[in-house]
XYZ file of N, CA and C in Angstrom:
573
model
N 1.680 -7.795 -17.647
C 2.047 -7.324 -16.323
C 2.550 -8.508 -15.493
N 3.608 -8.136 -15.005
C 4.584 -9.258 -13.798
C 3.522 -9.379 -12.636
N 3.439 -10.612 -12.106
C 2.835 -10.801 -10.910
C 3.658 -10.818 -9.736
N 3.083 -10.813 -8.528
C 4.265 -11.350 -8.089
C 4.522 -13.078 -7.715
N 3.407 -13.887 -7.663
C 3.635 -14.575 -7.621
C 4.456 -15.267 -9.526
N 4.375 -14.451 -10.577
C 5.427 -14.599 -11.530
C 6.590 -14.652 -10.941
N 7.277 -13.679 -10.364
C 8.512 -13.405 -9.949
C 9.146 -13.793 -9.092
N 8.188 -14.884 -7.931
C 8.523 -15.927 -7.240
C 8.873 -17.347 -7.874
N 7.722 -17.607 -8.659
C 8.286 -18.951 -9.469
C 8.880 -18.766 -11.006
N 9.601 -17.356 -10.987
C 10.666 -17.553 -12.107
C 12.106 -17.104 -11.572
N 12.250 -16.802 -10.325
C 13.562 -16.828 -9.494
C 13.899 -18.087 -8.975
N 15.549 -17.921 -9.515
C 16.110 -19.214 -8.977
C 16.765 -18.867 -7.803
N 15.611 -18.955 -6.507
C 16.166 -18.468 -5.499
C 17.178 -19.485 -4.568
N 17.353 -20.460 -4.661
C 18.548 -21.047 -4.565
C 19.753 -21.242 -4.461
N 19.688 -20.326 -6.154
C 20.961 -19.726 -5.962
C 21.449 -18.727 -5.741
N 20.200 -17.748 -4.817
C 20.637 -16.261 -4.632
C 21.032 -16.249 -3.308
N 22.016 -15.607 -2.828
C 21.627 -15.365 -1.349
C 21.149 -14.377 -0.249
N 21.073 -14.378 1.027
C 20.605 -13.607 1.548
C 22.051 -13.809 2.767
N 21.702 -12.825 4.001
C 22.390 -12.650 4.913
C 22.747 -14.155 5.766
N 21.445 -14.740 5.400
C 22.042 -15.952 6.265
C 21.937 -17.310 5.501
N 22.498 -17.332 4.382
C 22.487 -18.548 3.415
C 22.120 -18.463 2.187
N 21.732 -19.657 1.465
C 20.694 -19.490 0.521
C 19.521 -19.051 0.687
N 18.828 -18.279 -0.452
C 17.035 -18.091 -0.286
C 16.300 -18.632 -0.508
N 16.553 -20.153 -0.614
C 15.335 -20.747 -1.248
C 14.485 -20.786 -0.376
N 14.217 -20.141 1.296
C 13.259 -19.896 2.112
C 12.319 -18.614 1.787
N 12.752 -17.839 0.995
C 12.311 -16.584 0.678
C 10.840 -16.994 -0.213
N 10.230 -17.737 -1.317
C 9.239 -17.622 -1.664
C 8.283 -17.897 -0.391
N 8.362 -18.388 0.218
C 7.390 -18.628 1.453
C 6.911 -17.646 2.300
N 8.052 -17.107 2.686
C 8.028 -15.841 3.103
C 7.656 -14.816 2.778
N 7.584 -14.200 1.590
C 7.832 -13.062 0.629
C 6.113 -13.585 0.589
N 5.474 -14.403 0.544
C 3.844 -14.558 -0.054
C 2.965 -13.557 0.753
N 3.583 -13.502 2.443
C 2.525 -13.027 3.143
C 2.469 -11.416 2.931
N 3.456 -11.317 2.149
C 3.489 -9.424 2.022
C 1.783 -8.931 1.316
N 1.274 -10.122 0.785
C 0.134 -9.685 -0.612
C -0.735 -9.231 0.327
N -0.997 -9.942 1.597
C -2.308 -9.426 2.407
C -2.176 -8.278 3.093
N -0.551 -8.189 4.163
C -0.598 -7.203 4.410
C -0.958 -6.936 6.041
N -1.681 -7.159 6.724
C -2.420 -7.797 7.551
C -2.403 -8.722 8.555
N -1.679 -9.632 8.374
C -1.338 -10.876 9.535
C -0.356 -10.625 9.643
N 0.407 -11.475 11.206
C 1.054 -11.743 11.839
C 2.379 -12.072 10.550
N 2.126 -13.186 9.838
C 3.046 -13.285 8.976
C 3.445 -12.148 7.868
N 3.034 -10.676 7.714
C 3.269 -9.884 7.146
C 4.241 -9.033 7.943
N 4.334 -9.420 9.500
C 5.367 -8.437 9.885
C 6.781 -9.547 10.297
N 6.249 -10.944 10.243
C 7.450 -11.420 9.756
C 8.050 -11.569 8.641
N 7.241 -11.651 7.038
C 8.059 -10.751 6.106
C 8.806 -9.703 5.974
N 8.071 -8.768 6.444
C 8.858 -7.767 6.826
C 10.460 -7.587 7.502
N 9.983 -8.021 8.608
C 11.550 -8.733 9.105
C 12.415 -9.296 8.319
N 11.822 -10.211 7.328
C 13.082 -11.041 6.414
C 13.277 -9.950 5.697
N 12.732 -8.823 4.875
C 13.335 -8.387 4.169
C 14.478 -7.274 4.591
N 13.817 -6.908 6.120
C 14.961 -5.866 6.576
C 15.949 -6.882 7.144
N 16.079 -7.746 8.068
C 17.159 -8.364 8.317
C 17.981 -9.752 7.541
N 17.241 -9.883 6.733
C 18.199 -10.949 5.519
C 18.513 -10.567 4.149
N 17.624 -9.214 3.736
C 17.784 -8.728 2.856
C 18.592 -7.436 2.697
N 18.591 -6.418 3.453
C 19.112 -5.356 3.677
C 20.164 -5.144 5.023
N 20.392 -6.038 6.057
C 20.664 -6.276 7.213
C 22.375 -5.503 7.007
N 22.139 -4.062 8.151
C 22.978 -3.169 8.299
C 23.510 -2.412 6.677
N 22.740 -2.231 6.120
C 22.951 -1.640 4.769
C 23.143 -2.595 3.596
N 23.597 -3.867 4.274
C 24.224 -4.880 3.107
C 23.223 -5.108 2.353
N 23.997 -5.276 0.798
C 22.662 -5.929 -0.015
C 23.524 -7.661 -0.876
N 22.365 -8.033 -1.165
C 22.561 -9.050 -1.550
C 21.848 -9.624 -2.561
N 22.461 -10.919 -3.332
C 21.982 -11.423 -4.488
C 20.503 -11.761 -4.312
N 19.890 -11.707 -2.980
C 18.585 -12.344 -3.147
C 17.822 -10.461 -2.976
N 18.403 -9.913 -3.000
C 18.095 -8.745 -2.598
C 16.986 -8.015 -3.724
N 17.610 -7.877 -5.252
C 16.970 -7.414 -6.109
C 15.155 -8.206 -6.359
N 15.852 -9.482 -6.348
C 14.124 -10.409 -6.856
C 13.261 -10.093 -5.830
N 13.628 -9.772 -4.373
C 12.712 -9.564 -3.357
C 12.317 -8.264 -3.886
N 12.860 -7.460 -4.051
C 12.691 -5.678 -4.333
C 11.722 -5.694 -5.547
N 11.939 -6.606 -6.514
C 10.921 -6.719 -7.799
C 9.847 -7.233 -7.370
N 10.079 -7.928 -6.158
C 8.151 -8.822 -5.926
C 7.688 -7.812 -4.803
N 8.649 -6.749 -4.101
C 8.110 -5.843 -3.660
C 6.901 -4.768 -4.118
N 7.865 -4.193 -5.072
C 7.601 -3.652 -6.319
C 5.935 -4.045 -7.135
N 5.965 -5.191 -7.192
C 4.861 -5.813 -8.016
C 3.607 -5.956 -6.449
N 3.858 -6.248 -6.004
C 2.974 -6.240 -4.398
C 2.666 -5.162 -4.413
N 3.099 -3.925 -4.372
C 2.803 -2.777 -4.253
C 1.598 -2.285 -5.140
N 1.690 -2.633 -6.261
C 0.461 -1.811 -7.479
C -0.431 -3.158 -7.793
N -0.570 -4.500 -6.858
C -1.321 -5.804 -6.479
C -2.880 -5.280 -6.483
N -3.457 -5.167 -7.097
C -4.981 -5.030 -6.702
C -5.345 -5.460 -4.980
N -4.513 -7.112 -5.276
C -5.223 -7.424 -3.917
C -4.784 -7.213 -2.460
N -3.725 -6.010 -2.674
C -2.715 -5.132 -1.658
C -3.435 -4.019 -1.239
N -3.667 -4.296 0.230
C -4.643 -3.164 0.733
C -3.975 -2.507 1.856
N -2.750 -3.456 2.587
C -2.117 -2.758 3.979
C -1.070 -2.817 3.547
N -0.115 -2.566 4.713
C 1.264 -2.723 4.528
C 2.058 -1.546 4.217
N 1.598 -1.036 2.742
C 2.247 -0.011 2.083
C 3.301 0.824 2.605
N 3.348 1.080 3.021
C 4.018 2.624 3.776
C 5.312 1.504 4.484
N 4.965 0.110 5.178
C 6.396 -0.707 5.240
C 7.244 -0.890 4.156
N 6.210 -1.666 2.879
C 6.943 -1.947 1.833
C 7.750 -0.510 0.834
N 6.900 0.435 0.688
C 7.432 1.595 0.222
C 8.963 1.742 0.795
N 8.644 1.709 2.180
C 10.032 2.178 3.652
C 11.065 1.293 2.942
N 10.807 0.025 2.976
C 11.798 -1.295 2.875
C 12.878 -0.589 1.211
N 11.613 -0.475 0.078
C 12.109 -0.464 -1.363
C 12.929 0.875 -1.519
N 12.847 1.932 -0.258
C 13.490 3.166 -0.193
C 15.010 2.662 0.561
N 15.095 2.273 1.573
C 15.762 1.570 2.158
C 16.709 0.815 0.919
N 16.888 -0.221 0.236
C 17.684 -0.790 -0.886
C 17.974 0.060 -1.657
N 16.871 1.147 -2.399
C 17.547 2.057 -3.079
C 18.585 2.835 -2.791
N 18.581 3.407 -1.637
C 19.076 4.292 -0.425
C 20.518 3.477 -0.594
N 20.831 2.145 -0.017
C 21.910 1.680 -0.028
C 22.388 1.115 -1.115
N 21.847 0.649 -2.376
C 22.495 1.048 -3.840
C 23.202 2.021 -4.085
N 22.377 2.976 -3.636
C 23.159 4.222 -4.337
C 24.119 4.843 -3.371
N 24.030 3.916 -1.987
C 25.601 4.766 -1.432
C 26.616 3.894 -1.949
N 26.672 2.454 -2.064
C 27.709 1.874 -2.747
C 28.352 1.907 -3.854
N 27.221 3.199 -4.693
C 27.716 3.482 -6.078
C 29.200 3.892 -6.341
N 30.139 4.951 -4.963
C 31.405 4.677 -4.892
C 32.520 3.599 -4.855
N 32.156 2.330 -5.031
C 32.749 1.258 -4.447
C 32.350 0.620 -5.828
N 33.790 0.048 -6.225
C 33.740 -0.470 -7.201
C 33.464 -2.435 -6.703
N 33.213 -3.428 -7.979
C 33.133 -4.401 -7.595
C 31.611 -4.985 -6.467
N 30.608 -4.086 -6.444
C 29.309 -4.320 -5.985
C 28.362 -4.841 -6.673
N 28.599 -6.028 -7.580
C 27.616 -6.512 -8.030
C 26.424 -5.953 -8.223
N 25.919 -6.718 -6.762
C 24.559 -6.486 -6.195
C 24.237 -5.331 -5.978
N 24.742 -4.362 -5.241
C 24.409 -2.991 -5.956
C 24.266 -2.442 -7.294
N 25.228 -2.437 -8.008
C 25.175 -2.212 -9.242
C 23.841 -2.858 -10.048
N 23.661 -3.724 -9.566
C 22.161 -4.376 -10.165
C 20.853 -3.663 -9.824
N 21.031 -3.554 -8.462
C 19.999 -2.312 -7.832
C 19.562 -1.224 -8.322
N 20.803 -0.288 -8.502
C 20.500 0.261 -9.283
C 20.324 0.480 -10.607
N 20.685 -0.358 -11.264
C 20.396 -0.288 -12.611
C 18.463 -0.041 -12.900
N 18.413 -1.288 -11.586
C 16.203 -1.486 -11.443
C 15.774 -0.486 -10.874
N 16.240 0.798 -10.191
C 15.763 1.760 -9.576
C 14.585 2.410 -10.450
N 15.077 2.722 -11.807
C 13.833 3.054 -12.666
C 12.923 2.048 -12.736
N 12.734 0.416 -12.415
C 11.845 -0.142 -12.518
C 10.865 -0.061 -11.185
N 11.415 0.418 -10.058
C 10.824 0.491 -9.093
C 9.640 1.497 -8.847
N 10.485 3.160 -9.664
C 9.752 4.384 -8.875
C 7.991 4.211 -9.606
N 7.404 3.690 -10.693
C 5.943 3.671 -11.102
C 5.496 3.087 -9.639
N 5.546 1.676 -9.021
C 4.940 1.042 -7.954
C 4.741 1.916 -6.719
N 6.015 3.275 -6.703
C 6.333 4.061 -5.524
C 5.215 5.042 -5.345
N 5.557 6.012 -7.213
C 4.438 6.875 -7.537
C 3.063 6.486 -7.735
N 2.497 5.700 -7.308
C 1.503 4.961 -7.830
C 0.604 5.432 -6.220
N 1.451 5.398 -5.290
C 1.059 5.776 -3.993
C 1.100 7.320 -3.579
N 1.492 8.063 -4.436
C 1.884 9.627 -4.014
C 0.013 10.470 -3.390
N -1.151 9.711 -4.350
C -2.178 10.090 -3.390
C -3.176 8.954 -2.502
N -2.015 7.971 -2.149
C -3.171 7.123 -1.959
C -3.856 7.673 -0.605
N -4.819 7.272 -0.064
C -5.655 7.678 1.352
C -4.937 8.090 2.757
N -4.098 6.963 2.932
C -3.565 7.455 3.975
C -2.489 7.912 4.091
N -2.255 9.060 4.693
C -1.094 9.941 4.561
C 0.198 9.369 4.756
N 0.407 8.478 5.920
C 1.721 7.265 5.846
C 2.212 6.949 4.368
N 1.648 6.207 3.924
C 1.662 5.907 2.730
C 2.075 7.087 1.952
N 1.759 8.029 1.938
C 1.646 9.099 1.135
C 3.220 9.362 1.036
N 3.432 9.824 2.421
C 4.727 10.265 2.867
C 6.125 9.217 2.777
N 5.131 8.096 2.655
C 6.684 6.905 2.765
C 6.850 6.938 0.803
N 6.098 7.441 0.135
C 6.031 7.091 -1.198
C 6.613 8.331 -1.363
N 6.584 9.588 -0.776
C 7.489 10.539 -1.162
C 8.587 10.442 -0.773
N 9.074 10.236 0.312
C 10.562 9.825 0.954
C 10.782 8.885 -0.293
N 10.293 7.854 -0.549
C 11.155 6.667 -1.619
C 11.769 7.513 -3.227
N 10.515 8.249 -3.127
C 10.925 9.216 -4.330
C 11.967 9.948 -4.582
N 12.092 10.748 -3.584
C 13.009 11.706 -3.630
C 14.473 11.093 -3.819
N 14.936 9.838 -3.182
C 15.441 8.843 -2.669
C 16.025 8.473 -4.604
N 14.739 7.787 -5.219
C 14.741 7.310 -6.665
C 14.943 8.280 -7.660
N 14.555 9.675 -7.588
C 14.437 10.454 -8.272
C 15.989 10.764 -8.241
N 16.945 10.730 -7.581
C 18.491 11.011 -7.657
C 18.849 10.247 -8.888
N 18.551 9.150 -8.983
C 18.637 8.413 -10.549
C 18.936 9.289 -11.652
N 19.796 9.425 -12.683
C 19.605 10.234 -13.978
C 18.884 9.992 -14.561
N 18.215 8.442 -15.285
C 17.579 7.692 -15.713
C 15.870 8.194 -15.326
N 15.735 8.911 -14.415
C 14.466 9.134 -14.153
C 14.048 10.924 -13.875
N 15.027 11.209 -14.257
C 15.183 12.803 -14.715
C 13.838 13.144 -15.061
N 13.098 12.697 -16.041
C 11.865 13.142 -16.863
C 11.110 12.788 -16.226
N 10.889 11.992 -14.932
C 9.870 12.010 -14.086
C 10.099 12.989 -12.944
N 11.111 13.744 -13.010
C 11.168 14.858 -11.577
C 9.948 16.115 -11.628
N 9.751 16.526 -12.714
C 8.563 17.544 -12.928
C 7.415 17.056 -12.637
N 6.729 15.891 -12.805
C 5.614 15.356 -12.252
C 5.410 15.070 -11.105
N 6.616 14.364 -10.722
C 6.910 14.224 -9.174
C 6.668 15.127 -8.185
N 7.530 16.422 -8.848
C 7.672 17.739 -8.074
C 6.428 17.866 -7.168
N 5.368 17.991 -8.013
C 4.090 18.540 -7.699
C 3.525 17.562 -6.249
N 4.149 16.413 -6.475
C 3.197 15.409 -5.070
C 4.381 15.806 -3.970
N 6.038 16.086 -4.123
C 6.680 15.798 -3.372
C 6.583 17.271 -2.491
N 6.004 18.010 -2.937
C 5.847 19.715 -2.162
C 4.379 19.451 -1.697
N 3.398 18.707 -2.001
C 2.569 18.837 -1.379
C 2.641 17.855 -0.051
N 1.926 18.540 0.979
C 1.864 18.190 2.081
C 3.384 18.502 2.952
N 3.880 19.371 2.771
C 4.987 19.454 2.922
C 4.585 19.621 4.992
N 4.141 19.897 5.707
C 3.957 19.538 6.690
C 4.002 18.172 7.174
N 3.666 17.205 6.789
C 3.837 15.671 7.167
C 5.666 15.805 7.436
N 5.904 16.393 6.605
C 7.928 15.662 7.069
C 8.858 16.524 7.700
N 9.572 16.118 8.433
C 10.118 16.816 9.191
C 10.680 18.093 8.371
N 11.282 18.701 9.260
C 12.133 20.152 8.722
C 13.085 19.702 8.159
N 14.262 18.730 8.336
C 15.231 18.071 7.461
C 14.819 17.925 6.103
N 13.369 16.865 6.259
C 13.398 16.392 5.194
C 12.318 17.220 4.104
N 11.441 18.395 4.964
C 10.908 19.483 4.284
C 11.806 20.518 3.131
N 13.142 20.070 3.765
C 14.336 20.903 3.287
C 14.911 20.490 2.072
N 15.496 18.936 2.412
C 15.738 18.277 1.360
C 14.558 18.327 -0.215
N 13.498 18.037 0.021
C 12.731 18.394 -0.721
C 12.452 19.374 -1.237
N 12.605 20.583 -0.785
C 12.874 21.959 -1.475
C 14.132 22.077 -2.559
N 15.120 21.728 -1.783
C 16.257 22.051 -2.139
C 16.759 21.076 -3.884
N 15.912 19.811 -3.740
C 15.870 18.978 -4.580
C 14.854 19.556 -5.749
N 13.973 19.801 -5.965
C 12.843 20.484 -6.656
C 13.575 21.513 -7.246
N 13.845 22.551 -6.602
C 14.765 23.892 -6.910
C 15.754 23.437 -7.983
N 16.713 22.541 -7.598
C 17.713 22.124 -8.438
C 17.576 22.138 -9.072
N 16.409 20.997 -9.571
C 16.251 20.312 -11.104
C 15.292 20.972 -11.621
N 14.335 22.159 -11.012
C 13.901 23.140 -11.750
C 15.617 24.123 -12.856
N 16.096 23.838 -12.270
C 17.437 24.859 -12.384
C 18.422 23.819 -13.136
N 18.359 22.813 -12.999
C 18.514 21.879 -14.619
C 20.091 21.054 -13.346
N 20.144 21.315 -12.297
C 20.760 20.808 -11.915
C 21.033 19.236 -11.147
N 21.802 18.117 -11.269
C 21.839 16.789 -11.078
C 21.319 17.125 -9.494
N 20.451 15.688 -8.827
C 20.219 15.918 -7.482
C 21.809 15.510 -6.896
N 21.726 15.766 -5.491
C 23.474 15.310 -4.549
C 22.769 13.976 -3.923
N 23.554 12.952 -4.080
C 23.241 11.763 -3.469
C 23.080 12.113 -1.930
C-alpha cells in the first residue's frame, strides 16, 4: 500500500508545475492534509484549490497531489477534513473530464486515465459517520462513475448513491436518479 508520505518523496516535484511556478513547495504543504485539523490544513487546502485546480485549470503538479489526496483519504491517521478532500478530488475529476473534448491536454488526459485509481479512497467514505462526508463521497462518485473503466463498480455504488437521497439538492437528487436508471438500462452515463 502507497503512503502518502511514499508519494511525496517519490515525486519529482520540481519538475511539475502548478499555477504559480514550480512545486517543489508542494511536499510541505500537502503534509498538513494527514491531520486535518489545524490552521495549516485549510491552508493546504487552499494550495490545492488555487495552485492546483485554479479556475478549472489543471496541471502537471496536479495528478501527484490528487494521488497523495487519494492516499490521505483511506490514512488510518485521517480523521477530519474528508468531505474537503473528497470536494477537492471531485473537483479535478470534474475538470478532466470536461477537457476530454480538447485535444492536446496532457494533464488532463493523465487525470483521467487515474480516475479509476481514485474512486476506492472516495467509496471508502460512502458510510462513513458524518453525513458531509457521506454526501461529498457521493457527489465525487457519481462525478467518477461517468468513467467507462469503472462501469462494474456502478451497481454497488448504486445502492449508497440513492441512499440518503434527501441530503442533496433536487438537481442533484435528479442527476442521481437519472444516472442509476441509465446504467441499470445498460446505458453510458452523459458527462
Amino acid at each position: 500500500m502507497t503512503t502518502p508520505e511514499d508519494i511525496l518523496a517519490t515525486t519529482a516535484w520540481a519538475q511539475l508545475e502548478h499555477a504559480y511556478g514550480p512545486a517543489d513547495d508542494l511536499p510541505a504543504r500537502l503534509t498538513a492534509l494527514i491531520d486535518g485539523e489545524t490552521a495549516e490544513f485549510a491552508a493546504a487546502m487552499h494550495t490545492l484549490a488555487w495552485s492546483l485546480t485554479h479556475q478549472g485549470t489543471l496541471y502537471s503538479a496536479t495528478l501527484p497531489a490528487a494521488r497523495f489526496v487519494a492516499a490521505v483519504l483511506t490514512d488510518p491517521r485521517t480523521s477530519a477534513g474528508k468531505a474537503a478532500m473528497i470536494s477537492w478530488l471531485d473537483a479535478v475529476a470534474g475538470s478532466a473530464i470536461e477537457f476530454e473534448e480538447f485535444e492536446h491536454e496532457p494533464d488532463a488526459d493523465a487525470i483521467r486515465a487515474a480516475i479509476p485509481s481514485f474512486y476506492p479512497a472516495v467509496a471508502a467514505n460512502f458510510d462513513h459517520p458524518n453525513p458531509v462526508v457521506r454526501v461529498a463521497a457521493r457527489r465525487a462518485a457519481l462525478t467518477m462513475l461517468d468513467r467507462p473503466e469503472l462501469a462494474a463498480e456502478r451497481p454497488a455504488a448504486a445502492t449508497h448513491l440513492l441512499a440518503e437521497l434527501d441530503l442533496l439538492t433536487e438537481s442533484e437528487q435528479a442527476a442521481v436518479q437519472d444516472a442509476v436508471q441509465g446504467w441499470q438500462n445498460g446505458e453510458n452515463p452523459a458527462s
